[in-house]
mmCIF file of C-alpha atoms in Angstrom:
data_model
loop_
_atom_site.group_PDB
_atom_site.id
_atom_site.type_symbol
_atom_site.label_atom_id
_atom_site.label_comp_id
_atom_site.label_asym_id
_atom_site.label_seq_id
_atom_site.Cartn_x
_atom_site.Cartn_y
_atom_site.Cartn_z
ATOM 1 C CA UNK A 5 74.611 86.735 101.310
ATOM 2 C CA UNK A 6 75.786 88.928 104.382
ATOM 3 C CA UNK A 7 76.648 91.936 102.139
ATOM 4 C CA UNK A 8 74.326 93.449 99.447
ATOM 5 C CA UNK A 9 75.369 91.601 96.122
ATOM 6 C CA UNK A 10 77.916 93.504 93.937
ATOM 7 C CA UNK A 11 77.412 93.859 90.184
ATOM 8 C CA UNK A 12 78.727 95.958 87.948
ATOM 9 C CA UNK A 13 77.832 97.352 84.116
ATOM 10 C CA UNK A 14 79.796 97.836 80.863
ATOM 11 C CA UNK A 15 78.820 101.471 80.345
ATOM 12 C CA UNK A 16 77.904 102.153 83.956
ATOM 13 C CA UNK A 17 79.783 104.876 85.898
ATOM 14 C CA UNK A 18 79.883 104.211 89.724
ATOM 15 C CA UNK A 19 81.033 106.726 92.891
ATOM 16 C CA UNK A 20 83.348 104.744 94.825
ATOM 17 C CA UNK A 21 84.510 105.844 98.330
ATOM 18 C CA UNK A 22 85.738 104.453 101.748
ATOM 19 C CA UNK A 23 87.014 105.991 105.187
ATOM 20 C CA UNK A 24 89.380 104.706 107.187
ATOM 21 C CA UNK A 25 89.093 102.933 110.643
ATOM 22 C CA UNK A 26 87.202 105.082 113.166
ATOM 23 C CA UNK A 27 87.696 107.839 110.576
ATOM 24 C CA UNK A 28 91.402 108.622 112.080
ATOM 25 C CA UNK A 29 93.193 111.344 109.562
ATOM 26 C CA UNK A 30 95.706 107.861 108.162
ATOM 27 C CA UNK A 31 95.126 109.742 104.741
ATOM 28 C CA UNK A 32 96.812 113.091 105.945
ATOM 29 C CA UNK A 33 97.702 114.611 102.302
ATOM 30 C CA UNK A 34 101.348 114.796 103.125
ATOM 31 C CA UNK A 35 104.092 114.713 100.457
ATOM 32 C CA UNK A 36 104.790 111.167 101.066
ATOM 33 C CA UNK A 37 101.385 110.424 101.380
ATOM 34 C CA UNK A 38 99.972 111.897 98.014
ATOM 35 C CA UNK A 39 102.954 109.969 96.500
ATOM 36 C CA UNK A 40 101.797 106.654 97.638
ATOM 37 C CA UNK A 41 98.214 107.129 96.823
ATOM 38 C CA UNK A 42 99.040 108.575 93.201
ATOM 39 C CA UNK A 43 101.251 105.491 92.761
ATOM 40 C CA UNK A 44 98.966 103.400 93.871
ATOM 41 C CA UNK A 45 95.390 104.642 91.903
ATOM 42 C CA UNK A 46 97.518 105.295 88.137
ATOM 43 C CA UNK A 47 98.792 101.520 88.447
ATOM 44 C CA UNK A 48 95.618 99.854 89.404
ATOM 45 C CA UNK A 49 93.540 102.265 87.003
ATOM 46 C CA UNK A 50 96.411 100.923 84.173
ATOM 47 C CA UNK A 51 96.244 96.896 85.003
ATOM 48 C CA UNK A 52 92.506 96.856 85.427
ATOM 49 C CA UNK A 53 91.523 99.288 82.741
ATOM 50 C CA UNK A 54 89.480 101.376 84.848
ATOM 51 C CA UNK A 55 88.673 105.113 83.320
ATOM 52 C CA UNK A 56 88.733 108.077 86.195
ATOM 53 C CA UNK A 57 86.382 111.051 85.628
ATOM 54 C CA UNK A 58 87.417 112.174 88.923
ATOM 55 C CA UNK A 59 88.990 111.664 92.150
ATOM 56 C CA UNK A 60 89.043 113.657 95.705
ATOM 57 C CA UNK A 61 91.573 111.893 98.895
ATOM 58 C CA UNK A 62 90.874 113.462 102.193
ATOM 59 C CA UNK A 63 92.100 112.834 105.398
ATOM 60 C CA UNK A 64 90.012 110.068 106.529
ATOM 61 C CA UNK A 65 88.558 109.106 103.098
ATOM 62 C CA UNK A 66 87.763 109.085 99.884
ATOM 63 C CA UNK A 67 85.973 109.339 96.813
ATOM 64 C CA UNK A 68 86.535 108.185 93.070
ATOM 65 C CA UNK A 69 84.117 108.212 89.826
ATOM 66 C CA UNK A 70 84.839 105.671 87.462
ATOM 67 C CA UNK A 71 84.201 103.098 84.710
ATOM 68 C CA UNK A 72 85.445 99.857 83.696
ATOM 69 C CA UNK A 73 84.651 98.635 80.699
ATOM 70 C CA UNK A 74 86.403 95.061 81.385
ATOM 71 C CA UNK A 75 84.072 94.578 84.740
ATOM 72 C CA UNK A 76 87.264 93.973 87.215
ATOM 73 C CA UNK A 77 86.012 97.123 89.066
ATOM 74 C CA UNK A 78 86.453 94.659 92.565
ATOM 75 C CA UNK A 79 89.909 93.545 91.291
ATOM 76 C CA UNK A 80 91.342 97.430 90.915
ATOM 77 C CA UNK A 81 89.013 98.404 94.503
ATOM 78 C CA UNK A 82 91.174 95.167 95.909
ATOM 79 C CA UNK A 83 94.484 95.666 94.924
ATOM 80 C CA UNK A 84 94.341 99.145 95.150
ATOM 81 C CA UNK A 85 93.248 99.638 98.926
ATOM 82 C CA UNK A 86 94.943 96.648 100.370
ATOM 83 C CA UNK A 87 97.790 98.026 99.098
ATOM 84 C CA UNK A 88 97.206 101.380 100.191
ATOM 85 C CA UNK A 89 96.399 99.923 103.816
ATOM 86 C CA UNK A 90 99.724 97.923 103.674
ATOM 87 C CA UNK A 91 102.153 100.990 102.707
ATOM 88 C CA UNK A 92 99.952 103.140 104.654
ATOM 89 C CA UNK A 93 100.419 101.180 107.896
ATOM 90 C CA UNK A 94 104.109 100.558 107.231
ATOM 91 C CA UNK A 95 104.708 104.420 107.353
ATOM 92 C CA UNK A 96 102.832 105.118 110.309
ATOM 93 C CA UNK A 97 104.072 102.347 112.238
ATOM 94 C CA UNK A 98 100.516 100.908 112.726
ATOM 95 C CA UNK A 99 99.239 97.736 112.382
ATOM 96 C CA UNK A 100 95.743 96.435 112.120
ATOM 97 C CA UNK A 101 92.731 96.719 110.169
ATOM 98 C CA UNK A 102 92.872 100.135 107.821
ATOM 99 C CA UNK A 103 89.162 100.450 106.285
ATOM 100 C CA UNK A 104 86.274 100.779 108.399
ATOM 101 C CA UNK A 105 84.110 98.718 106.199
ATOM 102 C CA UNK A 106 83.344 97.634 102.437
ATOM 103 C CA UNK A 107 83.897 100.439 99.953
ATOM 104 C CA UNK A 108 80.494 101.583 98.043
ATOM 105 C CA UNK A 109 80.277 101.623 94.374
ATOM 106 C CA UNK A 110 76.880 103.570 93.765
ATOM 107 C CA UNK A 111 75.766 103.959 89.941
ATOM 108 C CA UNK A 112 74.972 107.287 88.769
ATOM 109 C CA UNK A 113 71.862 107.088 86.610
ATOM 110 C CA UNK A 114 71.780 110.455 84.970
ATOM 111 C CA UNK A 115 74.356 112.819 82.881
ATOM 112 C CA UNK A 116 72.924 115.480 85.470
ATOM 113 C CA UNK A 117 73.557 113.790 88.331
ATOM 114 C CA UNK A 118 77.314 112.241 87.206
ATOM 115 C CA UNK A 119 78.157 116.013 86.671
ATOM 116 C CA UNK A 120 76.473 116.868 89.702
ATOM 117 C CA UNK A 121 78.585 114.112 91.896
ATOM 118 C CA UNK A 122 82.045 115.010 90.104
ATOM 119 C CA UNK A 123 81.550 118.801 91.529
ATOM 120 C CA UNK A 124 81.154 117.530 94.971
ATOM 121 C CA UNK A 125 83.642 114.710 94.679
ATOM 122 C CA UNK A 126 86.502 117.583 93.185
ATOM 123 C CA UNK A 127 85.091 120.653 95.812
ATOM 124 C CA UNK A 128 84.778 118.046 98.419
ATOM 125 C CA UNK A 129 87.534 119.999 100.374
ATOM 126 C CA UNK A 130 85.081 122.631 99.778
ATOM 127 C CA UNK A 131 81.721 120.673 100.921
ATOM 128 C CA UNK A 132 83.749 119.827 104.015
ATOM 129 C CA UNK A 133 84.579 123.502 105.188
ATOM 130 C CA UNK A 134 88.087 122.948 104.894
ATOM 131 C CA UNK A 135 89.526 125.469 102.315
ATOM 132 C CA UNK A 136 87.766 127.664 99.985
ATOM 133 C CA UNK A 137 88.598 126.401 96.787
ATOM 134 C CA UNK A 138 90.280 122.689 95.680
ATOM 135 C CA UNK A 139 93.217 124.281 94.171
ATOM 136 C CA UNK A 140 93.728 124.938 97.922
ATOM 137 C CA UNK A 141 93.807 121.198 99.249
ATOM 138 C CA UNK A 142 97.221 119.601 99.672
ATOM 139 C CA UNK A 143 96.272 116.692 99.111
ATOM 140 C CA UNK A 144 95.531 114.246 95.553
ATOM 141 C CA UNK A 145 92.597 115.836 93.955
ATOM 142 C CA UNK A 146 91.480 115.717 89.898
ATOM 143 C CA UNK A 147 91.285 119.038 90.233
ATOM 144 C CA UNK A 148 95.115 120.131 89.400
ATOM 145 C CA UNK A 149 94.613 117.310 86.066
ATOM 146 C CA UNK A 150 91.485 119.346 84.762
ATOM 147 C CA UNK A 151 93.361 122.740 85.523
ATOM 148 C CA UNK A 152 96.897 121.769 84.461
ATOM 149 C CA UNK A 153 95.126 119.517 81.493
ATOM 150 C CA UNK A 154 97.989 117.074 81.301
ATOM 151 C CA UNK A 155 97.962 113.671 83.516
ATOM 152 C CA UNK A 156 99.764 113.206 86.673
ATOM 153 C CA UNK A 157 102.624 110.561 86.217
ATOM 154 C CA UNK A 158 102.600 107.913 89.231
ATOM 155 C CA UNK A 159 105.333 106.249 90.562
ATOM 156 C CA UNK A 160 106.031 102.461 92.320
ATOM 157 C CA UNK A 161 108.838 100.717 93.192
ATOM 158 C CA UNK A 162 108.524 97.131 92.278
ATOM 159 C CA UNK A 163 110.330 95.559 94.970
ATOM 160 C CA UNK A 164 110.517 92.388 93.069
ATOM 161 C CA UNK A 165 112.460 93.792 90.325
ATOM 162 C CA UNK A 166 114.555 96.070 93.125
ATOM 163 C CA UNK A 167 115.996 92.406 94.764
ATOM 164 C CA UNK A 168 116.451 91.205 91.252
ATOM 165 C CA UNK A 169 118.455 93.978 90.617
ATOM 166 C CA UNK A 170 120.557 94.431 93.926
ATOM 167 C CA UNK A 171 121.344 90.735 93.975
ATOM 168 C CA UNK A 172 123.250 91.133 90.545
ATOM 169 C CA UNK A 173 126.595 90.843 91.099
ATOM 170 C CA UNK A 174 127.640 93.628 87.975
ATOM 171 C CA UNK A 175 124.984 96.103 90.464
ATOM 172 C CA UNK A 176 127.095 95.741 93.704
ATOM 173 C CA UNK A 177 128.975 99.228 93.263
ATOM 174 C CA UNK A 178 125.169 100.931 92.720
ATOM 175 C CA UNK A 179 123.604 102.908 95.427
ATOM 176 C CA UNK A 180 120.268 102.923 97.067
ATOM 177 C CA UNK A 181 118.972 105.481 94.958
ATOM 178 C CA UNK A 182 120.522 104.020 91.744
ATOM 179 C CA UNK A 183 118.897 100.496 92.714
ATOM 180 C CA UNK A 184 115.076 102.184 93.252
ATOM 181 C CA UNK A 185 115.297 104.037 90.614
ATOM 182 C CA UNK A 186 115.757 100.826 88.235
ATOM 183 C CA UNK A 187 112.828 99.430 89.601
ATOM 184 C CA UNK A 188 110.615 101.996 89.477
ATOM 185 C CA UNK A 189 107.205 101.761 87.625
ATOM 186 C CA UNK A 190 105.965 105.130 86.025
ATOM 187 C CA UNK A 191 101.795 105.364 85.393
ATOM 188 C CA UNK A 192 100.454 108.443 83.649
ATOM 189 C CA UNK A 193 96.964 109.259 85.501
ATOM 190 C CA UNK A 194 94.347 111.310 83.037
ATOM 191 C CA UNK A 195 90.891 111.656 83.782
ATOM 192 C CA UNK A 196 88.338 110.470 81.412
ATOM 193 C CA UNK A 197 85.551 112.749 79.831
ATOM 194 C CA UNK A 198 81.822 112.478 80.886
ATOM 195 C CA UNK A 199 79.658 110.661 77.972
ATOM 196 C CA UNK A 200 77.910 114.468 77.347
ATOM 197 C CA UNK A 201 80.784 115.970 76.938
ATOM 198 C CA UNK A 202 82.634 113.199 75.230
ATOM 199 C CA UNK A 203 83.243 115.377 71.495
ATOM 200 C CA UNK A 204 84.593 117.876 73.702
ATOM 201 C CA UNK A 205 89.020 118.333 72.465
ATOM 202 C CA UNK A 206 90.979 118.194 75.855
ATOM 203 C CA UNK A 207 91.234 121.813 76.256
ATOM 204 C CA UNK A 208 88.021 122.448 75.982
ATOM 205 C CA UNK A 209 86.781 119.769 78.100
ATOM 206 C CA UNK A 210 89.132 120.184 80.696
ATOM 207 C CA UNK A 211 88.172 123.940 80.774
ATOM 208 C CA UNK A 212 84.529 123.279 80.856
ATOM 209 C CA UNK A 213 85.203 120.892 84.186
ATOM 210 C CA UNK A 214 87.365 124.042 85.518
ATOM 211 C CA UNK A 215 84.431 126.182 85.395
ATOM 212 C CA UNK A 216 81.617 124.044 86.749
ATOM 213 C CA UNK A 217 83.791 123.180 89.670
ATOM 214 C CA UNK A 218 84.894 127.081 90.581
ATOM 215 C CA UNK A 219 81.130 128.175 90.045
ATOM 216 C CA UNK A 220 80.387 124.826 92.771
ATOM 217 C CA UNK A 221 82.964 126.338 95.204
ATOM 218 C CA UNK A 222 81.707 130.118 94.472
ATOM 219 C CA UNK A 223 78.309 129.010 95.422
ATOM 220 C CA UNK A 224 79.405 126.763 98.900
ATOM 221 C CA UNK A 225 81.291 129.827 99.924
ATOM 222 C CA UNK A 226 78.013 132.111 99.846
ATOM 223 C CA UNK A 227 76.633 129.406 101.950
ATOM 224 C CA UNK A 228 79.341 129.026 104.421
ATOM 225 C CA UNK A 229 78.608 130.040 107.911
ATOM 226 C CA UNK A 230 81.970 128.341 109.460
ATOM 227 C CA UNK A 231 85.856 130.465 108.363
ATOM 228 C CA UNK A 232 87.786 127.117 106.963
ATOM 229 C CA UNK A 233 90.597 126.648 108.736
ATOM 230 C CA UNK A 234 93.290 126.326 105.302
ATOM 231 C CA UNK A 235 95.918 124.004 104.489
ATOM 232 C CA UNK A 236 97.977 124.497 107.176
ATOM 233 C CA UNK A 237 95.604 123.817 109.772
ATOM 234 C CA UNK A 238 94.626 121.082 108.046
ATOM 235 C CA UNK A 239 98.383 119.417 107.759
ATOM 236 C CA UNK A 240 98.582 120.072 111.779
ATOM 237 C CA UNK A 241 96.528 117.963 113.683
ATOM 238 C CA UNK A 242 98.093 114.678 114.316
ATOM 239 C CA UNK A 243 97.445 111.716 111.883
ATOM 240 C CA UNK A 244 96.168 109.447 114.445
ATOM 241 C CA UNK A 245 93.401 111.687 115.735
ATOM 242 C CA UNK A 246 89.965 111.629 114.486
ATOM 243 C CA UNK A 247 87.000 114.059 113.877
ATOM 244 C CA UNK A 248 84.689 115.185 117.247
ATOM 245 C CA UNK A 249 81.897 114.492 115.244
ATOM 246 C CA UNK A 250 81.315 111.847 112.388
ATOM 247 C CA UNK A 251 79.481 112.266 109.552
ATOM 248 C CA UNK A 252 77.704 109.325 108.742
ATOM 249 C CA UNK A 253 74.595 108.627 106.206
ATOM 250 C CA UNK A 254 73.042 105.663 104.946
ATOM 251 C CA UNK A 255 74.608 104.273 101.693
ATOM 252 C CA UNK A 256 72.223 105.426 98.742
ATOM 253 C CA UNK A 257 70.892 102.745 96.421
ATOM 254 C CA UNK A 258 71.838 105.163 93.134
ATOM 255 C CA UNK A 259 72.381 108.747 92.510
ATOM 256 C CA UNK A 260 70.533 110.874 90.289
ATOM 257 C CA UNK A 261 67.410 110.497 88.256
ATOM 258 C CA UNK A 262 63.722 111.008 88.819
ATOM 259 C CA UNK A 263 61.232 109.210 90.941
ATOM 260 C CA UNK A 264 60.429 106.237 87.941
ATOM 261 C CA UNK A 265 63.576 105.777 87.096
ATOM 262 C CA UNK A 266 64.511 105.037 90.310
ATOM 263 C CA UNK A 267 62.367 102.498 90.784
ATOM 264 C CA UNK A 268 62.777 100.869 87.636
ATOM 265 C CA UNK A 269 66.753 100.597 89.189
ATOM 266 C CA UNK A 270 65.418 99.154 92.381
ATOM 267 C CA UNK A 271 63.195 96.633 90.699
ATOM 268 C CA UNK A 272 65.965 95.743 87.953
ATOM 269 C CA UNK A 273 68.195 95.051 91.780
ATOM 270 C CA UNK A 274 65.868 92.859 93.509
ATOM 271 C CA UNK A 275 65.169 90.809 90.048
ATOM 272 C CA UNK A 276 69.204 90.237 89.473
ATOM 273 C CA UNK A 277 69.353 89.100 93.349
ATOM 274 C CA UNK A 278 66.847 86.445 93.047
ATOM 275 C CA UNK A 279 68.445 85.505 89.970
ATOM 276 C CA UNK A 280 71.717 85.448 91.939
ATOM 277 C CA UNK A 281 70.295 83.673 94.771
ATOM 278 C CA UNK A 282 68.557 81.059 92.336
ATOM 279 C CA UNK A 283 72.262 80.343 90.635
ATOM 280 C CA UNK A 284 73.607 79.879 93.868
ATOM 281 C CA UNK A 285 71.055 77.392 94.957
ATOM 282 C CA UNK A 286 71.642 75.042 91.806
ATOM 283 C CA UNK A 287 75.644 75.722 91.897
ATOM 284 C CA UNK A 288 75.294 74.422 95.881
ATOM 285 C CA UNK A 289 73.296 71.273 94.663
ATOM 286 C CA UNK A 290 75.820 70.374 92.069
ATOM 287 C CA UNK A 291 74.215 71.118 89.041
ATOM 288 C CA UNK A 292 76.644 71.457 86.092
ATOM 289 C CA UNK A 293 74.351 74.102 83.921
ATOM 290 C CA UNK A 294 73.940 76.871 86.028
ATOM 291 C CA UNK A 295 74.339 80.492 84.772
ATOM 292 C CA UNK A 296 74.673 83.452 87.085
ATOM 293 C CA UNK A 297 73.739 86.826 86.135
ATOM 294 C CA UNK A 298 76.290 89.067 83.419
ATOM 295 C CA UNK A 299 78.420 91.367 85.770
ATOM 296 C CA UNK A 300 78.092 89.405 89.217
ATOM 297 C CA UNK A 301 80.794 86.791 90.407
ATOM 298 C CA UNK A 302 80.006 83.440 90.678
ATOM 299 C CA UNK A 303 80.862 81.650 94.071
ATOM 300 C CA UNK A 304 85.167 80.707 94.322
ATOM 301 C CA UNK A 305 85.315 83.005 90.975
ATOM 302 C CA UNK A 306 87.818 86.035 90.419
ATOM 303 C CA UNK A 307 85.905 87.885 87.566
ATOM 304 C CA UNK A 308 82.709 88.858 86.725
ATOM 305 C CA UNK A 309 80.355 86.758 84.254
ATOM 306 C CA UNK A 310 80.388 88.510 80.631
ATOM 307 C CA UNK A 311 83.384 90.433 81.832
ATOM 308 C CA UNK A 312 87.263 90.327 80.583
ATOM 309 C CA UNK A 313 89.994 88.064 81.802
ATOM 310 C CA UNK A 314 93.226 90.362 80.680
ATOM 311 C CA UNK A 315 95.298 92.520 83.124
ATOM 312 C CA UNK A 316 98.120 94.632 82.033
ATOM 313 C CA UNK A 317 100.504 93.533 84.184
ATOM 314 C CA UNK A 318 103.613 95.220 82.345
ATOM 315 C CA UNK A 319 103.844 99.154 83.203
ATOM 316 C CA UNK A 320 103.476 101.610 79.774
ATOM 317 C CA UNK A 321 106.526 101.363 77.847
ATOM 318 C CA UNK A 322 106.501 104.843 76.821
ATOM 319 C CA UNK A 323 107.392 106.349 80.674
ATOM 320 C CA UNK A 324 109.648 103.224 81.698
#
């Protein structure tokens, strides 16, 4: 295997993030931008079932905690970022490879720690020195969802169903805006609620998440040596150019949790990769009764073992 082995669990909730190609600002959270990626994240997060707890874009990357029940987790990380990449590209007039590398999925072991990584992904703005507090970052951030309490409502034009429609002859007197408006796709994006907090109404839940995150960004700002530049610096610099210096760390195996439980998480890896690898070794020699792991993909296979083979592939009636 030339990349660690992907797996994924039922009740699991796993960080995801990537960063663009040599960490160039493609993500610059301009108008059209945040459209896209809204679009984009509240279609994916519909077909695949995925639930969001919280999401942060930045300039050059970002970071999403999630869940998915149905284990297609690699189907909505697919179809959402080549997509991204494609209509990303298209309006900067670039071509070319968009990601720098896989994106991670790192389990959160703990209630602690998944509260713990939603602060920093929704202050991440913050973490970064950027602006003092998220309600200040242009771009897509949870944050305005947990303030606001009501979901964001996405929007994609389904270009199949646009040359359906502008090939009708009883459409030929319609305009451009008339025609994309009849094939546009409307997703309502609402974040999920952290198993602790799960008996939590909306309002109160929502208000709870509110709090945590402006006591997170109270606390960086004590900290802060650096003035943050604002939004407007931020929307300045050209999308093309890059940081001076990169921030790079090593991917963690798992966040949260003590020093045992830890370990118990390593060992429970390295046992499901030999099982892996063991599968693999019998599929290769033909064998017909070979059974890989629950939550991995077999070799040539499209979904996870154990996991669901549905996809929405309508949009929600209710805001179409």
């Amino acid at each position: 295997m030339g990349h660690p082995l992907r797996n994924q669990e039922k009740d699991a909730i796993y960080e995801l993030g990537n960063r663009t190609l040599h960490q160039i600002y493609a993500l610059l959270p301009e108008e059209q931008v945040n459209a896209i990626i809204l679009g984009l994240l509240s279609k994916y997060a519909w077909m695949y079932g995925v639930e969001i707890f919280a999401f942060c874009f930045m300039s050059n990357h970002f970071h999403i905690l999630a869940r998915c029940r149905s284990l297609q987790m690699h189907l909505f990380m697919r179809d959402f970022q080549s997509q991204l990449a494609k209509k990303i590209n298209k309006l900067r007039n670039r071509t070319g490879t968009f990601w720098e590398r896989r994106y991670t999925a790192t389990k959160v072991l703990t209630d602690e720690a998944m509260l713990q990584r939603l602060r920093y992904i929704v202050c991440n703005p913050s973490e970064s020195n950027l602006v003092h507090h998220p309600k200040q970052w242009p771009g897509l951030c949870s944050w305005d969802i947990h303030k606001s309490g009501k979901p964001m409502v996405g929007e994609v034009v389904n270009r199949k169903t646009y040359w359906a429609e502008k090939r009708k002859r009883k459409n030929k007197d319609k305009t451009e805006a008339e025609l994309i408006e009849m094939a546009t796709e409307r997703y309502a994006l609402e974040m999920a609620k952290l198993p602790q907090w799960q008996n939590l109404d909306d309002d109160a839940y929502h208000q709870k998440i509110v709090d945590e995150c402006h006591t997170h960004a109270g606390e960086l700002a004590k900290l802060r040596t650096v003035p943050c530049p604002g939004p407007k610096k931020v929307l300045s610099v050209k999308w093309s150019d890059s940081p001076r210096k990169s921030k790079k760390a090593p991917r963690p195996l798992c966040h949260g949790g003590d020093f045992k439980q830890r370990q118990e998480y390593r060992e429970d890896r390295r046992l499901l990769v030999d099982r892996y690898r063991k599968a693999v070794g019998r599929w290769r020699e033909g064998k017909s009764d070979v059974e890989f792991p629950d939550g991995t993909i077999p070799p040539g296979r499209q979904f996870c073992v154990g996991g669901s083979c549905d996809i929405r592939r309508e949009p929600p009636p209710s805001l179409n």
